[in-house]
Amino acid sequence: MPRPRIIAFMATASPVGGVATWLDQFAADCANHGADLIIALAKGQQAHDPDRYLEYHPGIESMIIDGRGLTRESRIRACQRVIRKTQPTLALPLGVMDANAAVIREKRRRPIYLVSRAQGNLPPMLADLQDLRDGIDHVVCVGAMTRRFLIEQSEFDKERVTHIPNGARPTSEHRVPRGDHPIRLGFIGRLTPGDKRVMDIPDFCAALIRRGVNFQMTIAGSGPCEAELRSRLTPFSANVTMLGAQTSAQIDRDVLPNLDVLVLFSSSETFGIVLAEAMMNGVVPVTARYLGFKSERLVVDRVHGRSFPVGDTEAAAAIIEALAVDPKQLHRLSTNAAEHARKCYTWERCLASWRELIVRVQSVAPRKPPSHLGDPPLQYNGRLDRLPLPSNVVDVFRRIRRKVGQSTRIDGQEWPLFHRHHTQDRLDEILESSRRLEVEAVCQNC
């Protein structure tokens, strides 16, 4: 079999996070095992900044896809140009939705495999996967529930969907929590109000204060609500430290070794790589029972950590209070968590599964997509779209305007993570189906 040549399209709105951590590990594994990897970094006018991304991931070989001032059609064409320049055998979009349509179009010109990494359980993400089903060669699901949804609710062939959990870096020695006061809490992740629910943190801190818990909390991460979160945490400045975005090395060296408990407030996670990293370090996870929590069994309540209902900051604070006064429970959960993570969630195990998958995917011919797939609906973003000109000519004009400094974010988006045209009824149906699968997982695990 020829040497794999892979292009990964990477969003850069969040320079650190679970996907970026996975990509760092995947890139190193490709270099060590004879695969060529090209990383195409998305550039936008506001959120997506390749230069900032590279500050946290120095040394990676990358190229830029410039989406500034472009419509969805032009962003797709920008991805196509990168594909034609690099001539990959396999494409891997990572949070760059428009890259999927680009790969599907290129499939009509020459053989190329499209492998989707399903890294979220949000309804619009699942709806996008449903829409792309007949053009995708394989889907890798980070979470177990996502795989079940695609097979049982979206009619994906089970042979084309694989569950590969993320890994975590092992530590040189197991560290147990300190067990004295104050109890050391941490939050590590993107500071977003939606699926990450970081605005629960101020209410959580207030609940701890009311209970008289002596605590210190470290928050590592950045995101769109960072300024608002800092403002709302002002009353707790004696208890809370916000570090901003941290590299993986900084998390390993400076953050995790100084925590007893990691708290996660998310409403939806496919896996929760930060939970595995914490457990690997003997840090006890206290997590919301996010959509996918029961299916994945990364953390089993009262065995490897503790859990609370999504949004219930009082319940979360009660758990911390109990752990703060019971060091034996804290130590037991820490030991169990570390043993579980080191047995099930190593990077070696994860990346070996990826290597095997890539060989398997390329052992058959790429899928031929239907003729309509990959063509976005016509959007009018100004006078250029109303002129009787081919879309490729309009795209050239837009890039010329950008070059002379006239670019604007004309369709209101830059490199969207998912499409926003799905009807609310469809999204509600997907959410309800996902919840049913999670209830079934609870019954099966009882």
Short mmCIF file of C-alpha atoms in Angstrom, two decimals:
data_model
loop_
_atom_site.label_atom_id
_atom_site.label_comp_id
_atom_site.label_asym_id
_atom_site.label_seq_id
_atom_site.Cartn_x
_atom_site.Cartn_y
_atom_site.Cartn_z
CA MET A 1 0.00 0.00 0.00
CA PRO A 2 1.37 3.47 -0.89
CA ARG A 3 2.49 5.80 1.87
CA PRO A 4 -0.58 7.69 3.22
CA ARG A 5 -0.69 11.39 2.43
CA ILE A 6 -3.14 13.10 4.78
CA ILE A 7 -4.42 16.66 4.93
CA ALA A 8 -5.96 17.84 8.21
CA PHE A 9 -8.06 21.01 8.06
CA MET A 10 -7.78 22.65 11.47
CA ALA A 11 -9.86 25.47 12.95
CA THR A 12 -7.78 28.00 14.89
CA ALA A 13 -10.41 29.89 16.89
CA SER A 14 -9.30 27.98 20.01
CA PRO A 15 -5.50 27.55 20.00
CA VAL A 16 -5.65 24.95 22.78
CA GLY A 17 -8.18 22.25 23.56
CA GLY A 18 -8.96 18.60 23.03
CA VAL A 19 -8.85 18.63 19.23
CA ALA A 20 -5.55 20.55 19.17
CA THR A 21 -4.07 18.12 21.69
CA TRP A 22 -5.17 15.16 19.59
CA LEU A 23 -3.72 16.71 16.43
CA ASP A 24 -0.34 17.25 18.11
CA GLN A 25 -0.24 13.56 19.06
CA PHE A 26 -1.47 12.45 15.63
CA ALA A 27 1.15 14.56 13.85
CA ALA A 28 3.95 13.03 15.91
CA ASP A 29 2.60 9.54 15.24
CA CYS A 30 2.44 10.17 11.49
CA ALA A 31 6.08 11.27 11.53
CA ASN A 32 7.08 8.16 13.47
CA HIS A 33 5.16 5.68 11.34
CA GLY A 34 5.70 6.78 7.77
CA ALA A 35 2.68 8.92 6.90
CA ASP A 36 2.83 12.39 5.35
CA LEU A 37 0.63 14.92 7.17
CA ILE A 38 -0.20 18.40 5.92
CA ILE A 39 -1.99 20.68 8.40
CA ALA A 40 -4.08 23.43 6.80
CA LEU A 41 -4.88 26.16 9.34
CA ALA A 42 -8.04 28.24 8.84
CA LYS A 43 -7.60 32.01 8.85
CA GLY A 44 -10.44 34.47 9.43
CA GLN A 45 -10.93 38.14 10.16
CA GLN A 46 -11.76 37.83 13.85
CA ALA A 47 -11.72 34.47 15.61
CA HIS A 48 -9.45 32.27 13.49
CA ASP A 49 -5.79 33.24 13.86
CA PRO A 50 -3.13 30.77 12.63
CA ASP A 51 -0.28 32.86 14.07
CA ARG A 52 -1.75 32.64 17.56
CA TYR A 53 -2.38 28.92 17.10
CA LEU A 54 1.26 28.36 16.15
CA GLU A 55 2.40 30.16 19.31
CA TYR A 56 0.93 27.25 21.26
CA HIS A 57 2.01 24.57 18.76
CA PRO A 58 5.48 25.57 17.56
CA GLY A 59 7.26 23.42 15.06
CA ILE A 60 4.29 21.95 13.22
CA GLU A 61 4.41 22.04 9.43
CA SER A 62 1.39 23.95 8.21
CA MET A 63 -0.14 26.05 5.47
CA ILE A 64 -2.86 28.70 5.62
CA ILE A 65 -6.39 28.69 4.17
CA ASP A 66 -7.37 32.34 4.03
CA GLY A 67 -11.13 32.70 4.45
CA ARG A 68 -11.24 36.42 5.21
CA GLY A 69 -14.10 38.17 3.47
CA LEU A 70 -15.27 35.03 1.69
CA THR A 71 -18.71 33.48 1.36
CA ARG A 72 -19.37 29.82 2.04
CA GLU A 73 -18.91 29.05 -1.67
CA SER A 74 -15.56 30.85 -1.74
CA ARG A 75 -14.38 29.15 1.46
CA ILE A 76 -15.13 25.79 -0.13
CA ARG A 77 -13.13 26.80 -3.19
CA ALA A 78 -10.25 27.91 -0.96
CA CYS A 79 -10.16 24.43 0.56
CA GLN A 80 -10.28 22.88 -2.91
CA ARG A 81 -7.23 24.89 -3.97
CA VAL A 82 -5.31 23.55 -0.97
CA ILE A 83 -6.33 19.99 -1.84
CA ARG A 84 -5.22 20.37 -5.45
CA LYS A 85 -1.91 21.87 -4.37
CA THR A 86 -1.09 19.15 -1.83
CA GLN A 87 -2.63 16.11 -3.60
CA PRO A 88 -3.53 14.11 -0.45
CA THR A 89 -4.92 10.58 -0.49
CA LEU A 90 -7.04 11.21 2.61
CA ALA A 91 -8.68 14.34 4.06
CA LEU A 92 -9.53 14.92 7.71
CA PRO A 93 -11.62 18.05 8.49
CA LEU A 94 -11.25 19.10 12.15
CA GLY A 95 -13.85 21.73 12.96
CA VAL A 96 -13.71 23.20 9.43
CA MET A 97 -17.17 22.43 8.07
CA ASP A 98 -16.58 23.87 4.61
CA ALA A 99 -13.69 21.46 4.05
CA ASN A 100 -16.15 18.55 3.84
CA ALA A 101 -17.87 20.02 0.78
CA ALA A 102 -14.47 20.74 -0.79
CA VAL A 103 -13.35 17.12 -0.39
CA ILE A 104 -16.65 15.83 -1.77
CA ARG A 105 -16.26 18.00 -4.86
CA GLU A 106 -12.67 16.83 -5.34
CA LYS A 107 -13.86 13.22 -5.11
CA ARG A 108 -15.50 13.77 -8.49
CA ARG A 109 -12.12 14.66 -10.00
CA ARG A 110 -9.87 11.98 -8.50
CA PRO A 111 -9.78 9.33 -5.73
CA ILE A 112 -9.61 10.82 -2.25
CA TYR A 113 -10.94 9.54 1.06
CA LEU A 114 -13.01 11.70 3.41
CA VAL A 115 -12.68 10.69 7.07
CA SER A 116 -14.77 12.70 9.52
CA ARG A 117 -13.74 12.91 13.16
CA ALA A 118 -17.00 13.32 15.08
CA GLN A 119 -15.89 15.47 17.98
CA GLY A 120 -19.22 16.74 19.29
CA ASN A 121 -22.74 15.61 20.18
CA LEU A 122 -24.43 18.95 19.54
CA PRO A 123 -27.54 18.45 17.37
CA PRO A 124 -26.34 20.63 14.44
CA MET A 125 -23.08 18.67 14.32
CA LEU A 126 -25.00 15.40 14.11
CA ALA A 127 -27.35 16.88 11.49
CA ASP A 128 -24.34 17.85 9.36
CA LEU A 129 -23.01 14.30 9.54
CA GLN A 130 -26.40 12.97 8.47
CA ASP A 131 -26.41 15.29 5.46
CA LEU A 132 -22.87 14.25 4.46
CA ARG A 133 -23.43 10.52 4.97
CA ASP A 134 -23.25 9.48 1.31
CA GLY A 135 -19.99 11.35 0.74
CA ILE A 136 -18.08 10.25 3.85
CA ASP A 137 -15.85 7.20 3.62
CA HIS A 138 -15.53 6.71 7.36
CA VAL A 139 -16.50 8.42 10.62
CA VAL A 140 -14.31 8.18 13.71
CA CYS A 141 -16.35 8.86 16.84
CA VAL A 142 -14.52 10.06 19.92
CA GLY A 143 -17.60 9.15 21.98
CA ALA A 144 -19.52 5.87 22.14
CA MET A 145 -22.94 7.53 22.02
CA THR A 146 -22.09 9.30 18.77
CA ARG A 147 -21.36 5.98 17.09
CA ARG A 148 -24.67 4.54 18.28
CA PHE A 149 -26.55 7.59 17.04
CA LEU A 150 -25.03 7.46 13.55
CA ILE A 151 -25.71 3.74 13.15
CA GLU A 152 -29.12 3.48 14.83
CA GLN A 153 -30.60 6.88 13.99
CA SER A 154 -28.79 8.05 10.84
CA GLU A 155 -28.48 4.84 8.80
CA PHE A 156 -24.69 4.78 8.59
CA ASP A 157 -23.28 1.35 7.83
CA LYS A 158 -21.71 0.09 11.05
CA GLU A 159 -18.56 -0.90 9.14
CA ARG A 160 -18.05 2.78 8.30
CA VAL A 161 -18.23 4.09 11.88
CA THR A 162 -15.52 3.46 14.50
CA HIS A 163 -15.28 4.49 18.15
CA ILE A 164 -11.75 5.58 19.09
CA PRO A 165 -11.51 7.37 22.45
CA ASN A 166 -8.82 9.97 22.96
CA GLY A 167 -5.75 9.34 25.06
CA ALA A 168 -3.83 11.17 27.77
CA ARG A 169 -0.18 11.56 28.64
CA PRO A 170 1.00 9.34 31.50
CA THR A 171 2.92 10.81 34.41
CA SER A 172 6.19 9.47 35.72
CA GLU A 173 4.67 8.62 39.08
CA HIS A 174 1.23 8.59 40.66
CA ARG A 175 0.47 11.61 42.83
CA VAL A 176 -2.32 11.47 45.40
CA PRO A 177 -4.29 14.56 46.42
CA ARG A 178 -2.79 16.60 49.23
CA GLY A 179 -5.79 16.03 51.47
CA ASP A 180 -5.47 19.17 53.57
CA HIS A 181 -7.07 22.60 53.28
CA PRO A 182 -7.72 24.41 51.08
CA ILE A 183 -8.97 21.85 48.58
CA ARG A 184 -7.44 22.68 45.19
CA LEU A 185 -9.94 22.80 42.33
CA GLY A 186 -9.37 23.33 38.64
CA PHE A 187 -11.21 24.02 35.41
CA ILE A 188 -9.37 23.45 32.12
CA GLY A 189 -11.00 24.16 28.77
CA ARG A 190 -12.58 26.60 26.36
CA LEU A 191 -14.35 29.49 28.04
CA THR A 192 -17.67 29.32 26.22
CA PRO A 193 -21.16 29.77 27.68
CA GLY A 194 -22.84 27.11 25.51
CA ASP A 195 -21.83 23.48 25.74
CA LYS A 196 -19.01 24.17 28.25
CA ARG A 197 -21.33 26.17 30.58
CA VAL A 198 -18.44 28.11 32.10
CA MET A 199 -20.81 30.77 33.41
CA ASP A 200 -21.85 28.17 36.00
CA ILE A 201 -18.48 28.75 37.68
CA PRO A 202 -19.45 31.97 39.57
CA ASP A 203 -22.60 30.31 40.97
CA PHE A 204 -20.49 27.28 41.92
CA CYS A 205 -18.01 29.48 43.78
CA ALA A 206 -20.84 31.28 45.58
CA ALA A 207 -22.27 27.93 46.68
CA LEU A 208 -18.89 26.86 48.04
CA ILE A 209 -18.59 30.11 50.01
CA ARG A 210 -22.06 29.65 51.50
CA ARG A 211 -21.06 26.15 52.61
CA GLY A 212 -17.89 27.45 54.23
CA VAL A 213 -15.60 25.36 52.00
CA ASN A 214 -11.98 26.51 52.06
CA PHE A 215 -10.95 26.24 48.40
CA GLN A 216 -8.62 27.57 45.74
CA MET A 217 -9.68 27.32 42.10
CA THR A 218 -7.42 27.60 39.05
CA ILE A 219 -8.98 28.26 35.65
CA ALA A 220 -6.86 27.52 32.57
CA GLY A 221 -8.31 28.42 29.20
CA SER A 222 -9.51 31.18 26.94
CA GLY A 223 -12.59 31.84 24.88
CA PRO A 224 -15.31 34.29 23.90
CA CYS A 225 -16.70 34.81 27.40
CA GLU A 226 -13.34 35.17 29.17
CA ALA A 227 -13.82 38.86 29.96
CA GLU A 228 -17.36 38.36 31.27
CA LEU A 229 -16.23 35.43 33.42
CA ARG A 230 -13.37 37.46 34.91
CA SER A 231 -15.81 40.21 35.80
CA ARG A 232 -18.30 37.88 37.45
CA LEU A 233 -15.55 36.17 39.43
CA THR A 234 -14.31 39.46 40.92
CA PRO A 235 -16.06 38.79 44.27
CA PHE A 236 -14.07 35.54 44.54
CA SER A 237 -10.65 36.96 43.68
CA ALA A 238 -9.17 35.58 46.91
CA ASN A 239 -10.17 32.07 45.86
CA VAL A 240 -9.88 32.03 42.07
CA THR A 241 -6.92 32.42 39.70
CA MET A 242 -7.42 32.72 35.94
CA LEU A 243 -4.33 31.75 33.95
CA GLY A 244 -5.60 32.28 30.40
CA ALA A 245 -4.73 29.83 27.62
CA GLN A 246 -2.01 27.31 28.49
CA THR A 247 0.02 24.95 26.35
CA SER A 248 -0.19 21.21 26.93
CA ALA A 249 3.26 21.34 28.51
CA GLN A 250 2.15 24.06 30.92
CA ILE A 251 -0.94 22.09 31.88
CA ASP A 252 1.18 19.01 32.56
CA ARG A 253 3.93 20.84 34.42
CA ASP A 254 2.21 23.68 36.26
CA VAL A 255 -1.53 23.04 36.51
CA LEU A 256 -2.45 19.37 36.98
CA PRO A 257 0.27 18.63 39.60
CA ASN A 258 -1.27 21.32 41.79
CA LEU A 259 -4.89 20.14 41.71
CA ASP A 260 -6.89 17.78 43.88
CA VAL A 261 -10.10 17.95 41.84
CA LEU A 262 -10.96 18.88 38.25
CA VAL A 263 -14.49 20.25 37.74
CA LEU A 264 -16.35 20.04 34.41
CA PHE A 265 -19.71 21.76 33.85
CA SER A 266 -20.39 20.74 30.22
CA SER A 267 -23.85 19.88 28.95
CA SER A 268 -22.45 17.88 26.02
CA GLU A 269 -19.12 16.09 25.49
CA THR A 270 -18.14 13.30 23.17
CA PHE A 271 -15.29 12.20 25.42
CA GLY A 272 -13.84 14.93 27.61
CA ILE A 273 -10.10 14.60 27.04
CA VAL A 274 -9.39 16.87 30.00
CA LEU A 275 -11.05 14.30 32.27
CA ALA A 276 -8.68 11.58 31.04
CA GLU A 277 -5.69 13.89 31.50
CA ALA A 278 -6.76 14.71 35.04
CA MET A 279 -7.34 11.06 35.94
CA MET A 280 -3.96 10.09 34.52
CA ASN A 281 -2.48 12.53 37.03
CA GLY A 282 -4.51 11.27 39.98
CA VAL A 283 -6.73 14.37 39.93
CA VAL A 284 -10.28 13.43 40.90
CA PRO A 285 -12.88 14.37 38.24
CA VAL A 286 -16.12 15.97 39.44
CA THR A 287 -18.22 16.34 36.31
CA ALA A 288 -21.68 17.24 35.15
CA ARG A 289 -23.58 14.28 33.71
CA TYR A 290 -23.28 15.65 30.18
CA LEU A 291 -24.98 14.08 27.20
CA GLY A 292 -22.76 11.05 26.53
CA PHE A 293 -21.51 10.65 30.12
CA LYS A 294 -23.24 7.33 30.78
CA SER A 295 -22.52 5.90 27.33
CA GLU A 296 -18.79 6.57 27.45
CA ARG A 297 -18.19 5.48 31.08
CA LEU A 298 -14.96 7.47 31.15
CA VAL A 299 -15.89 8.40 34.71
CA VAL A 300 -18.07 6.07 36.77
CA ASP A 301 -19.70 7.92 39.65
CA ARG A 302 -18.27 7.01 43.08
CA VAL A 303 -15.69 4.70 41.44
CA HIS A 304 -13.36 7.01 39.48
CA GLY A 305 -14.89 10.36 40.44
CA ARG A 306 -18.17 12.10 41.18
CA SER A 307 -20.95 13.54 39.04
CA PHE A 308 -23.84 15.97 39.32
CA PRO A 309 -26.82 17.04 37.14
CA VAL A 310 -25.99 19.57 34.41
CA GLY A 311 -26.46 23.10 35.76
CA ASP A 312 -26.83 22.03 39.40
CA THR A 313 -24.04 24.07 40.98
CA GLU A 314 -25.39 23.40 44.49
CA ALA A 315 -24.98 19.66 43.96
CA ALA A 316 -21.47 20.22 42.61
CA ALA A 317 -20.57 22.32 45.66
CA ALA A 318 -21.98 19.64 47.99
CA ILE A 319 -19.68 17.06 46.38
CA ILE A 320 -16.65 19.30 46.87
CA GLU A 321 -17.63 19.91 50.49
CA ALA A 322 -17.83 16.15 51.10
CA LEU A 323 -14.43 15.53 49.47
CA ALA A 324 -12.83 18.38 51.41
CA VAL A 325 -13.72 16.80 54.76
CA ASP A 326 -13.05 13.18 53.72
CA PRO A 327 -9.45 12.77 52.48
CA LYS A 328 -9.81 8.96 52.46
CA GLN A 329 -12.57 9.21 49.85
CA LEU A 330 -10.50 11.68 47.87
CA HIS A 331 -7.47 9.36 47.90
CA ARG A 332 -9.55 6.31 46.93
CA LEU A 333 -11.09 8.06 43.94
CA SER A 334 -7.68 9.41 42.92
CA THR A 335 -6.11 5.95 42.92
CA ASN A 336 -9.01 4.40 41.01
CA ALA A 337 -9.01 7.22 38.46
CA ALA A 338 -5.29 6.89 37.73
CA GLU A 339 -5.48 3.10 37.37
CA HIS A 340 -8.50 3.35 35.05
CA ALA A 341 -6.91 6.00 32.82
CA ARG A 342 -3.58 4.20 32.52
CA LYS A 343 -5.34 0.98 31.56
CA CYS A 344 -7.84 2.35 29.03
CA TYR A 345 -6.84 5.80 27.77
CA THR A 346 -3.23 5.94 26.65
CA TRP A 347 -2.19 7.76 23.48
CA GLU A 348 -0.42 4.59 22.32
CA ARG A 349 -3.73 2.75 22.29
CA CYS A 350 -5.58 5.60 20.59
CA LEU A 351 -3.02 6.19 17.84
CA ALA A 352 -2.54 2.49 17.11
CA SER A 353 -6.29 2.33 16.43
CA TRP A 354 -5.98 5.31 14.07
CA ARG A 355 -3.12 3.68 12.15
CA GLU A 356 -5.13 0.50 11.74
CA LEU A 357 -8.17 2.47 10.65
CA ILE A 358 -6.33 4.43 7.95
CA VAL A 359 -5.01 1.19 6.44
CA ARG A 360 -8.52 -0.29 6.51
CA VAL A 361 -10.16 2.76 4.96
CA GLN A 362 -7.68 2.82 2.07
CA SER A 363 -8.10 -0.90 1.37
CA VAL A 364 -11.28 -0.21 -0.61
CA ALA A 365 -12.11 2.36 -3.29
CA PRO A 366 -13.29 5.81 -2.13
CA ARG A 367 -17.03 6.40 -2.14
CA LYS A 368 -18.52 8.27 -5.08
CA PRO A 369 -20.79 11.02 -3.74
CA PRO A 370 -24.16 11.92 -5.25
CA SER A 371 -24.05 14.77 -7.77
CA HIS A 372 -25.84 17.28 -5.52
CA LEU A 373 -23.68 16.77 -2.43
CA GLY A 374 -21.19 19.55 -1.64
CA ASP A 375 -23.12 22.33 -3.35
CA PRO A 376 -24.32 25.00 -0.87
CA PRO A 377 -27.56 26.88 -1.51
CA LEU A 378 -27.20 30.14 -3.39
CA GLN A 379 -26.60 33.07 -1.05
CA TYR A 380 -26.81 36.73 -1.97
CA ASN A 381 -24.04 38.55 -0.13
CA GLY A 382 -23.93 41.69 -2.20
CA ARG A 383 -23.98 42.96 -5.75
CA LEU A 384 -21.40 40.47 -7.00
CA ASP A 385 -23.80 37.54 -6.42
CA ARG A 386 -26.50 39.25 -8.47
CA LEU A 387 -24.31 39.70 -11.53
CA PRO A 388 -24.68 37.14 -14.36
CA LEU A 389 -21.22 35.71 -13.65
CA PRO A 390 -20.02 32.16 -12.88
CA SER A 391 -19.32 31.48 -9.20
CA ASN A 392 -15.60 30.97 -9.88
CA VAL A 393 -15.35 34.46 -11.40
CA VAL A 394 -17.20 35.98 -8.42
CA ASP A 395 -14.75 34.17 -6.14
CA VAL A 396 -11.78 35.75 -7.97
CA PHE A 397 -13.31 39.23 -7.63
CA ARG A 398 -13.79 38.71 -3.88
CA ARG A 399 -10.19 37.66 -3.39
CA ILE A 400 -9.01 40.68 -5.38
CA ARG A 401 -11.11 42.95 -3.16
CA ARG A 402 -9.52 41.35 -0.13
CA LYS A 403 -6.05 41.88 -1.54
CA VAL A 404 -6.66 45.59 -1.91
CA GLY A 405 -8.03 45.85 1.63
CA GLN A 406 -11.78 45.81 1.00
CA SER A 407 -12.63 42.47 2.62
CA THR A 408 -15.60 42.09 4.93
CA ARG A 409 -17.17 39.08 6.65
CA ILE A 410 -20.06 39.23 4.23
CA ASP A 411 -22.13 36.20 5.18
CA GLY A 412 -21.83 36.70 8.93
CA GLN A 413 -19.63 33.63 9.49
CA GLU A 414 -15.98 32.63 9.30
CA TRP A 415 -15.11 28.94 9.12
CA PRO A 416 -18.24 27.71 10.97
CA LEU A 417 -17.99 24.59 13.12
CA PHE A 418 -21.43 23.48 11.95
CA HIS A 419 -24.15 24.70 9.64
CA ARG A 420 -26.99 26.85 10.97
CA HIS A 421 -29.70 26.17 8.40
CA HIS A 422 -31.18 23.10 10.12
CA THR A 423 -34.78 23.49 11.28
CA GLN A 424 -35.50 23.60 14.98
CA ASP A 425 -37.83 20.59 14.68
CA ARG A 426 -34.99 18.53 13.23
CA LEU A 427 -32.56 19.62 15.95
CA ASP A 428 -35.11 18.84 18.65
CA GLU A 429 -35.66 15.38 17.19
CA ILE A 430 -31.91 14.69 17.15
CA LEU A 431 -31.57 15.84 20.76
CA GLU A 432 -34.45 13.64 21.86
CA SER A 433 -32.98 10.63 20.03
CA SER A 434 -29.61 11.23 21.69
CA ARG A 435 -31.23 11.40 25.10
CA ARG A 436 -33.04 8.12 24.46
CA LEU A 437 -29.74 6.45 23.60
CA GLU A 438 -28.23 7.80 26.81
CA VAL A 439 -31.15 6.42 28.86
CA GLU A 440 -30.68 3.04 27.19
CA ALA A 441 -26.98 3.16 28.09
CA VAL A 442 -27.90 3.78 31.73
CA CYS A 443 -30.20 0.73 31.73
CA GLN A 444 -27.55 -1.46 30.06
CA ASN A 445 -24.91 -0.44 32.59
CA CYS A 446 -27.13 -1.02 35.65
#
